[in-house]
Short mmCIF file of C-alpha atoms and ligand atoms in Angstrom, two decimals:
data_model
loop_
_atom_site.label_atom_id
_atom_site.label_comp_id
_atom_site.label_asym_id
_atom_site.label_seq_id
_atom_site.Cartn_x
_atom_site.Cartn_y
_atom_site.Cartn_z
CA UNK A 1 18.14 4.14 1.17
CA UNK A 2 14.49 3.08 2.09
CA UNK A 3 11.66 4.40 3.35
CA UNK A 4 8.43 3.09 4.58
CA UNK A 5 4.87 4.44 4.37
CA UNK A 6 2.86 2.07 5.69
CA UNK A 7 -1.31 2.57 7.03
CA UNK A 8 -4.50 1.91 6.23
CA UNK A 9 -6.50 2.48 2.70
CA UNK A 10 -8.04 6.15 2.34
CA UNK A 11 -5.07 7.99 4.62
CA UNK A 12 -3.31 9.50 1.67
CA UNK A 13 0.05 7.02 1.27
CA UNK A 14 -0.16 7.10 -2.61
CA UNK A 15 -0.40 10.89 -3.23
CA UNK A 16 2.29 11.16 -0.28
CA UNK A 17 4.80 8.53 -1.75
CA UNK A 18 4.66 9.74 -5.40
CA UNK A 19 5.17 13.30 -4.60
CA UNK A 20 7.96 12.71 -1.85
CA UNK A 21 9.77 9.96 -4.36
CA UNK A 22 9.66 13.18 -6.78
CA UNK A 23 11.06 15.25 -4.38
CA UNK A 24 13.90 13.06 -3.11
CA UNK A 25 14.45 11.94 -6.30
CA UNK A 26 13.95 8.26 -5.52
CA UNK A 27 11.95 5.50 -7.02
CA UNK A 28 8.54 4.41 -5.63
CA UNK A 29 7.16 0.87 -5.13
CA UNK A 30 2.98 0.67 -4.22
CA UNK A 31 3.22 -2.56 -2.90
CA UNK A 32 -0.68 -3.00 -2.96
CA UNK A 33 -0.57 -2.55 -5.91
CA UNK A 34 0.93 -6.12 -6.24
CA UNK A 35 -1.50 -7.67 -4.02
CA UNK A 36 -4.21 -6.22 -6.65
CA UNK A 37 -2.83 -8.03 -9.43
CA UNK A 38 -2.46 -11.16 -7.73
CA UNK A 39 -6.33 -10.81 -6.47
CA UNK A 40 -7.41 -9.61 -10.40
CA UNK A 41 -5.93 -12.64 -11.69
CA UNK A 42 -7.12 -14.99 -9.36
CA UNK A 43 -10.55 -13.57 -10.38
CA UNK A 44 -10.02 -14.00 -14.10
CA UNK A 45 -8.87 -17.40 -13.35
CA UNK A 46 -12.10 -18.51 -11.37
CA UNK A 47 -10.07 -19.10 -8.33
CA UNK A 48 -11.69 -19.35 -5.14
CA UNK A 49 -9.93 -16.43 -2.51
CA UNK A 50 -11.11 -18.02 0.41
CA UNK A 51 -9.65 -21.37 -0.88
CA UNK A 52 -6.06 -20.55 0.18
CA UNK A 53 -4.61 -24.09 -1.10
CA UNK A 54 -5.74 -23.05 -5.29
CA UNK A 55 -4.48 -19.44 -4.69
CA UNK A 56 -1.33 -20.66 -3.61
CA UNK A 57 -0.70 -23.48 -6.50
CA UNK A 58 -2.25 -20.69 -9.10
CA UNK A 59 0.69 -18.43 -8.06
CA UNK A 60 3.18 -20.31 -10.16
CA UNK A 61 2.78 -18.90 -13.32
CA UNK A 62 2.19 -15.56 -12.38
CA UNK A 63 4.54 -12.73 -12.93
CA UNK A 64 3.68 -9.25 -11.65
CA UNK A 65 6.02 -6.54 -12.66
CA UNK A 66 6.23 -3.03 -11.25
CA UNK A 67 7.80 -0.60 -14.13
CA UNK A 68 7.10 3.21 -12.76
CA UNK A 69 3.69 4.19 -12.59
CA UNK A 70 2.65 0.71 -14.29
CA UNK A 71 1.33 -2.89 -13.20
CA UNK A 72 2.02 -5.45 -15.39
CA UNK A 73 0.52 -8.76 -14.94
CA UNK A 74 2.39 -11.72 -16.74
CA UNK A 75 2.85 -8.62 -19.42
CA UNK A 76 -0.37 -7.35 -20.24
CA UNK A 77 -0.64 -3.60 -18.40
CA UNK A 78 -3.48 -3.82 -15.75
CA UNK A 79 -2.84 -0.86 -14.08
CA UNK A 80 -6.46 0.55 -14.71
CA UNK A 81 -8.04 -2.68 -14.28
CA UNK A 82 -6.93 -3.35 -10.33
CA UNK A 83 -8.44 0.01 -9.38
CA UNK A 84 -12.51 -1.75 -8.63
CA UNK A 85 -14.02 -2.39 -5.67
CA UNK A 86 -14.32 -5.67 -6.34
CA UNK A 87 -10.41 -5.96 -6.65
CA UNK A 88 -9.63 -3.75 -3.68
CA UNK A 89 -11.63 -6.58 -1.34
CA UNK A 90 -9.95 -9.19 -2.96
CA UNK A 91 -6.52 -7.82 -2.69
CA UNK A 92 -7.16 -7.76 1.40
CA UNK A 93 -8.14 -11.58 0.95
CA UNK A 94 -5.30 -13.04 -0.82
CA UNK A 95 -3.60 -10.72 1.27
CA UNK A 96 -4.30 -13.32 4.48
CA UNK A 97 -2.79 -16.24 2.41
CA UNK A 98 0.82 -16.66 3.50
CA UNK A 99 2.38 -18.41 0.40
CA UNK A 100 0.35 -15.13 -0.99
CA UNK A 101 2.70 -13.11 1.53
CA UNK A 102 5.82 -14.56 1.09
CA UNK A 103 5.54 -14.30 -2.94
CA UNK A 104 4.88 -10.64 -2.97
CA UNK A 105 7.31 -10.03 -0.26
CA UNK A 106 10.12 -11.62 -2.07
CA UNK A 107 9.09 -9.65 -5.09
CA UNK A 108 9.68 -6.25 -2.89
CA UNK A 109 12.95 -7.41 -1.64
CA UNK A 110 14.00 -7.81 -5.05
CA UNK A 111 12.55 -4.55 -6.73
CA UNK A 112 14.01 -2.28 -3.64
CA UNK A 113 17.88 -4.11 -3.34
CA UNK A 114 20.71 -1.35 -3.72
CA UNK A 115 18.04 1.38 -5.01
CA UNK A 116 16.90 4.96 -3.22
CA UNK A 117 12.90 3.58 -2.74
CA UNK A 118 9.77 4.53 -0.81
CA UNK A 119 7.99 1.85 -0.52
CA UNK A 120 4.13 2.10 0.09
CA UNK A 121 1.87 -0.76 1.95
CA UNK A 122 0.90 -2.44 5.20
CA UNK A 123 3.60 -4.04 6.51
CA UNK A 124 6.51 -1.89 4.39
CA UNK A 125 7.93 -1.27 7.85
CA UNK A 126 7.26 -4.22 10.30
CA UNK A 127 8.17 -7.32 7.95
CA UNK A 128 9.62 -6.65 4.53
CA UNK A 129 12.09 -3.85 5.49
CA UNK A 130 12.55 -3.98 9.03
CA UNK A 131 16.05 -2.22 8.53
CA UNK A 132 14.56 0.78 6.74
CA UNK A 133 16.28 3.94 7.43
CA UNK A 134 13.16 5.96 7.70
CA UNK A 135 9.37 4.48 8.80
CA UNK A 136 6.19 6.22 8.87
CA UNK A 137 2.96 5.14 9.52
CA UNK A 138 -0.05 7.42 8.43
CA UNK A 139 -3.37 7.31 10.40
CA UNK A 140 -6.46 9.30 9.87
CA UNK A 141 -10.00 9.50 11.74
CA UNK A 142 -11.83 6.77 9.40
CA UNK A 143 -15.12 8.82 8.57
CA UNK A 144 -12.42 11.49 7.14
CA UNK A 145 -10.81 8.84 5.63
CA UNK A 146 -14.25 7.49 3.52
CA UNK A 147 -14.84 11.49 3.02
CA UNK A 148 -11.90 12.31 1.16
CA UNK A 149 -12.52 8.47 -0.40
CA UNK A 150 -16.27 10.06 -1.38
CA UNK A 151 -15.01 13.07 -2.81
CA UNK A 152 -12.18 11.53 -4.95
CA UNK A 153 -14.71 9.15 -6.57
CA UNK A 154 -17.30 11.79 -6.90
CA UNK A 155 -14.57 13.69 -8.73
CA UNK A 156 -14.68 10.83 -10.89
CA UNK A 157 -18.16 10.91 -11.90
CA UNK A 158 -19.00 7.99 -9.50
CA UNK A 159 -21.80 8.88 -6.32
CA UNK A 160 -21.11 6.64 -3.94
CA UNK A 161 -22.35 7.59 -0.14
CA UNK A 162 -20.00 8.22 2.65
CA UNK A 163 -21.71 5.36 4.67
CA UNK A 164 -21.17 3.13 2.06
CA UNK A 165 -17.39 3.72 1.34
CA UNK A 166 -17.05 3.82 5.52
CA UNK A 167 -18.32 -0.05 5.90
CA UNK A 168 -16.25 -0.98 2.85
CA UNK A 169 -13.32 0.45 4.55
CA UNK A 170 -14.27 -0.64 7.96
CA UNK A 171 -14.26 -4.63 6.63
CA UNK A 172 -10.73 -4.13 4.84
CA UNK A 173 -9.38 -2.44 7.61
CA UNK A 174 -10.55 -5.13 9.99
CA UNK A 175 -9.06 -7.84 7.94
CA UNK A 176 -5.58 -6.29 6.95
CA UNK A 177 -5.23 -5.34 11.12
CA UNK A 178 -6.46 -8.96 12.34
CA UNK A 179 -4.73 -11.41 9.88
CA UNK A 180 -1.86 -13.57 11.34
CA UNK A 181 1.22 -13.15 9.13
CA UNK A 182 1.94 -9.45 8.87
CA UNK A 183 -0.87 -8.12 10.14
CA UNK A 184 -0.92 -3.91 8.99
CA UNK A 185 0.75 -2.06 12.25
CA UNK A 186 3.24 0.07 12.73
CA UNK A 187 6.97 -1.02 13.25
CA UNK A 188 7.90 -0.20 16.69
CA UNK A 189 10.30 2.54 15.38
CA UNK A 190 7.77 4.02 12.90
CA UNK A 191 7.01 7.71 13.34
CA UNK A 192 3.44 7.85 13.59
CA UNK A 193 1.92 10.63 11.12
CA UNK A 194 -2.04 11.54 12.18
CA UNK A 195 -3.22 13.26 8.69
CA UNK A 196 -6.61 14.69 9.63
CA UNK A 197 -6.08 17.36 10.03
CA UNK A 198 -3.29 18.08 7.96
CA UNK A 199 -2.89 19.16 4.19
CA UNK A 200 -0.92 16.81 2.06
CA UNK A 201 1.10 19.47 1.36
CA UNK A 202 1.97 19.54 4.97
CA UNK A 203 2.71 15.66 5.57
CA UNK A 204 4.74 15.65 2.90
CA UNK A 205 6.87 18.38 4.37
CA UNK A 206 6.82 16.94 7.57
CA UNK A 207 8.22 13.17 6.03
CA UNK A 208 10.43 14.94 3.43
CA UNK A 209 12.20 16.86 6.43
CA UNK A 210 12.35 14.00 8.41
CA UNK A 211 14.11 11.98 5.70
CA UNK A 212 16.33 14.91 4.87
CA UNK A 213 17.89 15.12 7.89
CA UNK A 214 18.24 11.21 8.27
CA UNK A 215 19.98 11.62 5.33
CA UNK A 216 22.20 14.30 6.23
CA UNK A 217 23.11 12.35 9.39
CA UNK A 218 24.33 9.66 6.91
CA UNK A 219 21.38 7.10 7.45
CA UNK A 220 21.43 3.94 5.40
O1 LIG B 325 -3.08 0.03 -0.65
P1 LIG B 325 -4.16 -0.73 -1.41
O2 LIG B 325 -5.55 -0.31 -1.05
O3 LIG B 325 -3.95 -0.71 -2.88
O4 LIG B 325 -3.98 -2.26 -0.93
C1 LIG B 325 -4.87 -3.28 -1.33
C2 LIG B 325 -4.89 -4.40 -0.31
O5 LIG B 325 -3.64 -5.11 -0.35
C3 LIG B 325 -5.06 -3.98 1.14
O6 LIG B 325 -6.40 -4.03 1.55
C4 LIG B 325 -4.24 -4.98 1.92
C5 LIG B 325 -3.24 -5.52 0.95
N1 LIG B 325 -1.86 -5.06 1.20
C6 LIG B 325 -1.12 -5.76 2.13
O7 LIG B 325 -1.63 -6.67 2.77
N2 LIG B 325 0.19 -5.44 2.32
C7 LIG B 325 0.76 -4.43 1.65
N3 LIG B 325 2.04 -4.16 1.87
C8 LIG B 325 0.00 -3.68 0.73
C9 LIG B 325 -1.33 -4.02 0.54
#
């Protein structure tokens, strides 16, 4: 069985998709994850992320590898190393590149065939699984969004102003929502899920029920 949690960055999908994979007692795939260890490499490599040609012949050697909790980038464990702001921009670039696209997508295809999955990301529910048994799609008000985005790296010793984590946000949202080739949006049978003003606690509730009783209704 799969399941989709799909939205934009700063709405709570990773917390949500560990804890409810716990709970269910499936695996969990964070699919942007992937596109972060694509953009990190093409970064060590010098390549060019606006040039979409050199991305897309620098993809050949590359092997990203998803063991739980872990990225592993042609071997070497990079997990720590995707999480900068200079990576999370360049994972929405290469993210426009379609040979980008259809790599990672691929990937996902592979990693999720004949397993129990949620699978976290954009376009989870619109392109790479459209037969999902269960979609969701979490939104949030974007200035509570950057606030919880604030807090979380305050809580990690960094300051960084709400403004400031609002415009980042604000670009990366624009360009994962406008691209051409799976642009982030719901699938038409998502459920939506507005988080503002909701404790995590409580969206995961409301997704684990709803996947429950999918479930129980023999959903595939
Ligand atoms: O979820 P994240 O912030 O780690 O994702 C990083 C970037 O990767 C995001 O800005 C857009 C891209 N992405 C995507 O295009 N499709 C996905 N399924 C997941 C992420």
């Amino acid at each position: 069985m799969i399941v989709t949690i799909d939205g934009p960055s700063g709405v709570g999908k990773s917390t949500v998709t560990k804890e409810l994979a716990a709970r269910l007692g499936f695996e969990y795939l964070d699919t942007g994850a992937m596109y972060r260890a694509v953009a990190l490499a093409m970064i060590r490599r010098g390549v060019a992320l606006d040039d979409h040609a050199a991305v897309e012949a620098a993809l050949a050697g590359l092997h990203v590898e998803m063991p739980p909790g872990r990225v592993l980038l042609s071997g070497e464990d990079v997990s720590g190393a995707i999480r900068t702001p200079e990576v999370s921009q360049g994972a929405s670039k290469v993210a426009v590149i379609a040979g980008v696209r259809r790599f990672l997508a691929a990937e996902q295809r592979g990693t999720a065939a004949g397993r129990d999955i949620v699978c976290e990301g954009r376009d989870q529910g619109s392109f790479v699984f459209p037969d999902a048994a269960c979609k969701f799609f979490l939104i949030a008000d974007p200035r509570v969004r950057a606030e919880r985005r604030a807090a979380e790296l305050a809580a990690k010793g960094q300051s960084v102003s709400v403004e400031e984590v609002l415009a980042h946000q604000d670009e990366r949202d624009a360009r994962d929502a406008d691209r051409d080739i799976a642009p982030m949006r719901p699938a038409p049978d998502a459920v939506i899920v507005d988080t503002t003003h909701l404790t995590t606690e409580q969206v995961i509730e409301r997704i684990e029920r709803a996947v429950r009783g999918r479930r129980d209704r023999g959903g595939e």
